[in-house]
Tab-separated table of C-alpha atoms in Angstrom:
chain	number	residue	atom	x	y	z
A	13	MET	CA	54.129	-17.791	-102.949
A	14	ASN	CA	54.221	-21.215	-104.927
A	15	SER	CA	55.064	-21.869	-108.571
A	16	VAL	CA	51.500	-21.273	-109.695
A	17	GLN	CA	51.218	-17.919	-108.503
A	18	THR	CA	55.036	-17.300	-109.743
A	19	ARG	CA	53.508	-18.232	-113.683
A	20	SER	CA	50.556	-16.273	-113.237
A	21	ALA	CA	52.598	-13.211	-111.989
A	22	GLU	CA	55.124	-14.161	-114.954
A	23	ARG	CA	52.345	-14.454	-117.939
A	24	ALA	CA	50.636	-11.229	-116.552
A	25	LEU	CA	53.640	-9.047	-117.049
A	26	SER	CA	54.567	-10.534	-120.013
A	27	GLY	CA	51.059	-10.096	-121.618
A	28	GLY	CA	51.212	-6.539	-120.196
A	29	THR	CA	54.384	-5.764	-121.715
A	30	TRP	CA	53.537	-7.625	-125.055
A	31	LEU	CA	50.442	-5.157	-124.987
A	32	ILE	CA	52.326	-2.370	-124.438
A	33	VAL	CA	54.952	-3.078	-127.067
A	34	CYS	CA	52.249	-4.180	-129.742
A	35	GLY	CA	50.185	-0.427	-128.937
A	36	ALA	CA	53.506	1.370	-129.521
A	37	MET	CA	54.285	-0.323	-132.260
A	38	LEU	CA	50.620	0.532	-134.089
A	39	TYR	CA	50.527	4.121	-132.767
A	40	SER	CA	54.561	4.530	-134.092
A	41	ILE	CA	53.533	3.390	-137.839
A	42	LEU	CA	50.266	5.265	-137.902
A	43	THR	CA	52.632	8.362	-136.669
A	44	VAL	CA	55.621	7.955	-138.650
A	45	THR	CA	54.286	6.660	-141.749
A	46	PRO	CA	53.060	10.040	-143.245
A	47	LEU	CA	56.155	11.869	-141.726
A	48	MET	CA	58.390	9.294	-144.001
A	49	ALA	CA	55.717	9.846	-146.941
A	50	ALA	CA	56.571	13.545	-146.967
A	51	HIS	CA	60.009	13.366	-146.822
A	52	THR	CA	60.355	10.564	-149.322
A	53	ALA	CA	60.368	10.961	-153.376
A	54	GLU	CA	57.131	10.342	-154.691
A	55	ALA	CA	57.984	7.491	-157.001
A	56	TRP	CA	59.155	5.577	-153.404
A	57	ASP	CA	56.277	6.580	-151.252
A	58	TRP	CA	55.440	3.156	-151.073
A	59	THR	CA	58.362	2.462	-148.500
A	60	ALA	CA	57.512	4.924	-146.515
A	61	PRO	CA	56.296	2.098	-143.741
A	62	ILE	CA	59.604	0.296	-143.735
A	63	LEU	CA	61.646	2.431	-141.546
A	64	PRO	CA	58.928	2.536	-138.607
A	65	LEU	CA	58.706	-1.657	-138.925
A	66	VAL	CA	62.151	-2.026	-138.931
A	67	VAL	CA	62.942	0.254	-136.114
A	68	ASP	CA	59.884	-1.510	-133.854
A	69	ALA	CA	60.973	-5.201	-135.174
A	70	ALA	CA	64.360	-4.345	-133.207
A	71	VAL	CA	62.147	-3.369	-130.166
A	72	VAL	CA	60.527	-6.936	-130.541
A	73	ILE	CA	63.997	-8.700	-130.694
A	74	VAL	CA	65.490	-6.874	-127.518
A	75	VAL	CA	62.140	-7.247	-125.890
A	76	LYS	CA	61.868	-11.201	-126.876
A	77	LEU	CA	65.498	-11.579	-125.881
A	78	ASP	CA	65.182	-9.917	-122.533
A	79	ASP	CA	62.608	-12.114	-121.592
A	80	VAL	CA	64.712	-15.588	-122.342
A	81	LEU	CA	67.753	-14.492	-120.769
A	82	ALA	CA	65.700	-13.175	-117.621
A	83	ARG	CA	64.057	-16.480	-117.617
A	84	LEU	CA	67.561	-18.400	-117.840
A	85	GLY	CA	69.047	-15.923	-115.313
A	86	GLY	CA	71.670	-14.812	-117.830
A	87	HIS	CA	72.855	-11.031	-118.796
A	88	GLY	CA	73.135	-9.799	-122.327
A	89	GLY	CA	76.060	-7.552	-121.690
A	90	ARG	CA	76.311	-3.567	-122.625
A	91	TRP	CA	74.947	-4.210	-125.993
A	92	PRO	CA	71.453	-5.283	-125.570
A	93	MET	CA	70.932	-2.361	-123.121
A	94	VAL	CA	72.318	0.149	-125.874
A	95	LEU	CA	70.011	-1.674	-128.367
A	96	ARG	CA	67.079	-0.945	-125.884
A	97	TRP	CA	67.709	2.750	-125.366
A	98	MET	CA	68.629	3.368	-129.196
A	99	THR	CA	65.398	1.888	-130.607
A	100	GLY	CA	63.517	3.670	-127.782
A	101	LEU	CA	65.147	7.098	-128.517
A	102	MET	CA	64.650	6.439	-132.619
A	103	THR	CA	61.130	5.639	-131.979
A	104	LEU	CA	60.962	8.880	-129.794
A	105	ALA	CA	62.472	11.046	-132.210
A	106	LEU	CA	60.465	9.567	-135.085
A	107	ASN	CA	57.144	10.000	-133.557
A	108	THR	CA	57.822	13.876	-132.230
A	109	ALA	CA	59.844	15.111	-135.290
A	110	ASP	CA	56.796	16.027	-136.792
A	111	SER	CA	55.496	18.153	-134.390
A	112	ALA	CA	58.781	19.363	-133.322
A	113	LEU	CA	59.306	20.618	-136.902
A	114	LYS	CA	56.189	22.049	-136.853
A	115	LYS	CA	56.813	23.497	-133.075
A	116	ASN	CA	54.033	22.146	-131.656
A	117	LEU	CA	54.582	21.232	-127.997
A	118	VAL	CA	51.570	19.860	-127.380
A	119	GLY	CA	52.030	17.503	-130.294
A	120	VAL	CA	55.586	16.580	-128.963
A	121	ALA	CA	54.316	15.746	-125.727
A	122	VAL	CA	51.371	13.657	-126.809
A	123	HIS	CA	53.604	11.923	-129.583
A	124	SER	CA	56.295	11.264	-126.933
A	125	VAL	CA	53.919	9.449	-124.294
A	126	ALA	CA	53.863	5.929	-126.481
A	127	PRO	CA	58.004	5.825	-126.954
A	128	LEU	CA	58.240	7.007	-123.482
A	129	LEU	CA	56.193	4.077	-122.057
A	130	LEU	CA	57.948	1.623	-124.021
A	131	ILE	CA	61.261	2.270	-123.087
A	132	VAL	CA	60.235	2.381	-119.424
A	133	THR	CA	58.137	-0.712	-119.803
A	134	ALA	CA	61.042	-2.677	-121.669
A	135	GLU	CA	63.178	-1.492	-118.882
A	136	THR	CA	60.901	-2.090	-115.715
A	137	SER	CA	59.694	-5.678	-117.413
A	138	LEU	CA	63.506	-6.882	-117.645
A	139	ALA	CA	64.191	-5.511	-113.919
A	140	TYR	CA	60.994	-7.389	-113.104
A	141	ARG	CA	62.003	-10.545	-114.873
A	142	ARG	CA	65.022	-10.803	-113.232
A	143	ALA	CA	63.743	-10.250	-109.916
A	144	ILE	CA	60.998	-12.842	-110.306
A	145	ALA	CA	64.081	-15.336	-111.506
A	146	ALA	CA	66.025	-14.269	-108.560
A	147	ALA	CA	63.388	-14.884	-106.268
A	148	VAL	CA	62.317	-18.015	-108.040
A	149	ALA	CA	65.932	-19.326	-107.646
A	150	ALA	CA	66.293	-18.360	-104.021
A	151	GLN	CA	63.266	-20.055	-103.339
A	152	GLU	CA	63.798	-23.399	-105.271
A	153	LYS	CA	67.467	-23.266	-103.548
A	154	GLN	CA	65.231	-23.305	-100.136
A	155	GLU	CA	63.142	-25.821	-101.249
A	156	ARG	CA	65.970	-28.259	-102.576
A	157	ALA	CA	67.778	-27.867	-99.188
A	158	GLU	CA	64.641	-28.600	-97.255
A	159	ARG	CA	64.233	-31.532	-99.595
A	160	GLU	CA	67.745	-32.769	-99.068
A	161	ARG	CA	67.053	-32.389	-95.277
A	162	GLN	CA	63.896	-34.513	-95.458
A	163	GLU	CA	65.266	-37.017	-97.839
A	164	GLN	CA	68.193	-37.505	-95.364
A	165	ALA	CA	66.117	-38.079	-92.476
A	166	ALA	CA	64.053	-40.262	-94.479
A	167	ARG	CA	67.179	-42.189	-95.173
A	168	GLU	CA	68.101	-42.416	-91.859
A	169	ARG	CA	64.983	-43.956	-90.647
A	170	ALA	CA	65.025	-46.267	-93.663
A	171	GLU	CA	68.677	-47.313	-92.556
A	172	ARG	CA	67.500	-48.267	-89.013
A	173	ALA	CA	64.340	-49.815	-90.230
A	174	ARG	CA	66.348	-51.826	-92.804
A	175	ALA	CA	69.017	-52.777	-89.881
A	176	GLU	CA	65.630	-54.195	-87.465
A	177	ALA	CA	64.017	-55.505	-90.888
A	178	ARG	CA	67.712	-57.445	-91.308
A	179	GLU	CA	67.888	-58.662	-87.752
A	180	GLU	CA	64.095	-60.169	-87.868
A	181	ARG	CA	65.053	-61.552	-91.309
A	182	GLU	CA	68.021	-63.291	-89.928
A	183	HIS	CA	65.957	-64.659	-87.125
A	184	ALA	CA	63.470	-65.799	-89.688
A	185	ALA	CA	65.534	-67.364	-92.196
A	186	MET	CA	67.051	-69.634	-89.511
A	187	LEU	CA	63.690	-71.003	-88.582
A	188	ALA	CA	62.830	-71.187	-92.294
A	189	ARG	CA	65.911	-73.090	-93.179
A	190	GLU	CA	65.149	-75.913	-91.012
A	191	GLN	CA	61.517	-75.829	-92.448
A	192	ARG	CA	62.703	-75.725	-96.010
A	193	GLU	CA	65.402	-78.667	-95.475
A	194	HIS	CA	62.495	-80.816	-94.397
A	195	GLU	CA	60.006	-79.695	-97.007
A	196	ALA	CA	62.381	-80.343	-99.569
A	197	ALA	CA	63.413	-83.538	-98.577
A	198	LEU	CA	59.720	-84.301	-99.001
A	199	ALA	CA	59.310	-82.332	-102.337
A	200	ARG	CA	62.412	-84.625	-103.473
A	201	GLU	CA	60.553	-87.699	-102.689
A	202	GLN	CA	57.459	-85.943	-104.137
A	203	ALA	CA	59.866	-85.108	-107.521
A	204	GLU	CA	61.304	-88.597	-107.621
A	205	ARG	CA	57.440	-90.036	-107.932
A	206	GLU	CA	56.152	-87.423	-110.434
A	207	GLU	CA	59.362	-87.901	-112.841
A	208	ARG	CA	58.669	-91.854	-112.764
A	209	ALA	CA	55.231	-91.086	-113.555
A	210	ALA	CA	55.980	-88.446	-116.097
A	211	ARG	CA	58.745	-91.022	-117.802
A	212	GLU	CA	55.764	-93.649	-118.019
A	213	GLU	CA	53.184	-90.921	-119.376
A	214	ARG	CA	55.886	-90.116	-122.039
A	215	ALA	CA	56.607	-93.297	-123.022
A	216	ALA	CA	52.864	-94.377	-123.289
A	217	ARG	CA	52.087	-90.885	-125.672
A	218	GLU	CA	55.441	-91.627	-127.598
A	219	ARG	CA	53.779	-95.459	-128.154
A	220	ALA	CA	50.389	-93.954	-129.139
A	221	GLU	CA	51.647	-91.190	-131.632
A	222	ALA	CA	53.818	-93.805	-133.244
A	223	ALA	CA	50.913	-95.748	-133.755
A	224	GLU	CA	48.648	-93.039	-134.836
A	225	ARG	CA	51.500	-91.694	-137.133
A	226	ALA	CA	51.559	-95.171	-138.601
A	227	GLU	CA	48.180	-95.215	-139.234
A	228	ARG	CA	47.902	-91.357	-140.607
A	229	GLU	CA	50.737	-92.495	-143.295
A	230	ARG	CA	49.158	-95.953	-144.229
A	231	ARG	CA	46.101	-93.761	-145.078
A	232	GLU	CA	47.830	-91.547	-146.575
A	233	ARG	CA	49.350	-93.945	-148.757
A	234	GLU	CA	46.139	-95.571	-149.730
A	235	ARG	CA	45.001	-92.211	-150.622
A	236	GLU	CA	47.660	-91.161	-152.729
A	237	GLN	CA	47.238	-94.654	-154.336
A	238	ARG	CA	43.461	-94.213	-154.915
A	239	GLU	CA	44.303	-90.255	-156.373
A	240	GLN	CA	46.968	-91.904	-158.867
A	241	GLU	CA	44.400	-94.620	-159.932
A	242	ARG	CA	41.752	-91.860	-160.526
A	243	LEU	CA	44.040	-89.514	-162.288
A	244	ARG	CA	45.161	-92.511	-164.471
A	245	ARG	CA	41.777	-93.643	-165.138
A	246	GLU	CA	40.652	-89.908	-166.253
A	247	ARG	CA	43.850	-89.690	-168.357
A	248	GLN	CA	42.717	-92.694	-169.859
A	249	ALA	CA	39.309	-91.465	-170.706
A	250	ARG	CA	40.662	-88.013	-171.767
A	251	GLU	CA	43.042	-89.635	-174.242
A	252	ARG	CA	40.065	-92.165	-175.571
A	253	ALA	CA	37.626	-89.259	-175.658
A	254	GLU	CA	40.683	-86.968	-177.702
A	255	THR	CA	41.439	-89.886	-180.120
A	256	GLU	CA	37.569	-90.331	-181.094
A	257	ARG	CA	37.281	-86.617	-181.310
A	258	ARG	CA	40.179	-86.738	-183.783
A	259	GLU	CA	38.942	-89.640	-185.646
A	260	ARG	CA	35.374	-87.975	-185.914
A	261	ALA	CA	37.077	-84.814	-187.253
A	262	GLU	CA	39.404	-86.366	-189.784
A	263	GLN	CA	35.983	-88.418	-190.786
A	264	ALA	CA	34.140	-85.508	-191.234
A	265	GLU	CA	37.152	-83.733	-193.108
A	266	ARG	CA	37.505	-86.477	-195.441
A	267	GLU	CA	33.560	-86.839	-196.159
A	268	ARG	CA	33.641	-82.830	-196.700
A	269	ARG	CA	36.424	-83.532	-199.134
A	270	GLU	CA	34.765	-86.019	-201.201
A	271	ARG	CA	31.708	-84.243	-201.303
A	272	GLU	CA	33.435	-81.153	-202.566
A	273	GLU	CA	35.402	-83.192	-205.196
A	274	ARG	CA	32.735	-84.631	-206.335
A	275	ALA	CA	30.457	-81.663	-206.256
A	276	ALA	CA	33.559	-80.118	-208.446
A	277	ARG	CA	33.450	-83.073	-210.845
A	278	GLU	CA	29.932	-82.411	-211.362
A	279	ARG	CA	30.350	-78.769	-212.030
A	280	ALA	CA	33.300	-79.895	-214.313
A	281	ALA	CA	31.372	-82.178	-216.431
A	282	LEU	CA	28.275	-80.118	-216.653
A	283	LEU	CA	30.329	-76.725	-217.611
A	284	ASN	CA	33.046	-78.769	-220.158
A	285	ARG	CA	30.090	-79.997	-222.248
A	286	GLY	CA	29.981	-77.078	-224.370
A	287	PRO	CA	27.102	-74.624	-225.682
A	288	ALA	CA	23.528	-76.118	-226.128
A	289	VAL	CA	22.277	-77.177	-229.436
A	290	GLY	CA	18.656	-76.339	-228.095
A	291	LYS	CA	16.797	-75.842	-225.069
A	292	LEU	CA	17.565	-78.471	-222.598
A	293	PRO	CA	15.539	-79.811	-220.074
A	294	GLU	CA	14.758	-77.520	-216.760
A	295	ASP	CA	15.991	-79.547	-214.295
A	296	GLU	CA	19.184	-80.004	-216.310
A	297	ALA	CA	19.533	-76.525	-217.051
A	298	ARG	CA	18.895	-75.822	-213.480
A	299	ARG	CA	21.922	-77.761	-212.513
A	300	ILE	CA	24.225	-76.152	-215.450
A	301	VAL	CA	23.212	-72.955	-214.005
A	302	ALA	CA	23.924	-73.673	-210.839
A	303	ALA	CA	27.264	-74.983	-211.449
A	304	ALA	CA	27.965	-72.063	-213.695
A	305	PHE	CA	26.983	-69.786	-210.707
A	306	ALA	CA	29.330	-71.955	-208.207
A	307	SER	CA	32.397	-71.061	-210.994
A	308	ASP	CA	31.601	-67.327	-210.913
A	309	MET	CA	30.545	-67.576	-214.961
A	310	SER	CA	29.047	-64.881	-216.549
A	311	VAL	CA	25.196	-65.109	-216.909
A	312	ARG	CA	25.804	-65.276	-220.743
A	313	SER	CA	28.108	-67.930	-220.874
A	314	ALA	CA	25.618	-69.919	-218.617
A	315	ALA	CA	22.902	-69.214	-220.785
A	316	GLU	CA	24.862	-70.649	-223.805
A	317	LEU	CA	25.593	-73.736	-221.962
A	318	CYS	CA	22.020	-74.559	-220.992
A	319	GLY	CA	20.212	-73.048	-224.270
A	320	TRP	CA	17.678	-70.719	-222.226
A	321	SER	CA	17.348	-67.019	-222.284
A	322	VAL	CA	19.571	-64.290	-220.357
A	323	GLY	CA	16.731	-63.426	-218.218
A	324	TRP	CA	15.674	-66.583	-217.232
A	325	VAL	CA	19.274	-67.300	-216.270
A	326	SER	CA	19.733	-63.868	-214.277
A	327	ALA	CA	16.603	-65.116	-212.657
A	328	ARG	CA	17.790	-68.547	-211.441
A	329	TYR	CA	21.372	-66.619	-210.511
A	330	ALA	CA	18.900	-64.036	-208.345
A	331	GLU	CA	17.182	-67.372	-206.610
A	332	HIS	CA	21.337	-68.274	-205.946
A	333	ARG	CA	21.962	-65.109	-204.181
A	334	GLU	CA	19.183	-64.892	-202.171
A	335	PRO	CA	19.939	-67.478	-199.475
A	336	SER	CA	23.455	-65.850	-199.223
A	337	ALA	CA	21.856	-62.552	-198.423
A	338	ARG	CA	19.409	-64.237	-195.989
A	339	GLY	CA	22.593	-66.374	-194.153
A	340	ALA	CA	24.226	-62.482	-194.090
A	341	GLU	CA	21.122	-60.890	-192.679
A	342	LEU	CA	20.687	-63.665	-189.913
A	343	ALA	CA	24.471	-63.371	-189.391
A	344	ILE	CA	24.050	-59.662	-188.540
A	345	ALA	CA	21.112	-60.068	-186.421
A	346	SER	CA	22.810	-62.193	-184.153
A	347	GLN	CA	25.548	-60.216	-183.616
């Protein structure tokens, strides 16, 4: 029986055992829960399934650990057996208690099937696993002994083959040594010729590299000089452009200040003339109104300076305000 068949038998045994355990657990929970509910305080009815679950959990632990110990070839001693029988008897008692209290022998017999089957299955599966483990161990021991005999025979054959091969190698080595000595002499001569050629080639390559490096350094220096000259010309051009820009800006600033000073003097001259004796000419009156508008002078004061009516001066003020309003509208529209 090979290892594949052994593993198949172990899987069948394990699957069947767990199938019986799960079925017995489910049947036990369904049977014992009503009994526990009937003998538990009404407020604690929800705890009825706990006891069958605890007992069945102990069954699962026993079955699983027995499986592991059987695979490892160990033995747990008396306590695992006590736990198996104690959990089995507890399951039997809990499943048959309700029928026994009602003196229903048929119910006792029916409800004892699953616990008894669980007890016997646990003991039988443990025995099967131990027997399979012992058989597998014996088979492995026999196979190991057979492999050792085959390996010993193979080592002896290999030793004989190595001895024959060693003799052949020694004979071949003696023949090859003379051939190697002749070839070594030829190789030394060839190596000397190749070394001379390599030295000459290396010297020529070093001379070519030196010349190329010198040429490259010369081109690099020329490029750096051209680059420095270009940077210097660009820097001078930027400095000249910056100087011209500053001079133009200073000139424009001076002209702007002169225009503003001239306009301020003209406005001061127009506004310092005092109230007009009569109605001044329209051109002169318009200049006075423009100066008064720029100086934020009231309409009445401007009318006194030019001799025209307040309404006419208000109309001129409105004309001066309209360009500012149009400029603000254009600025808002551009945004």
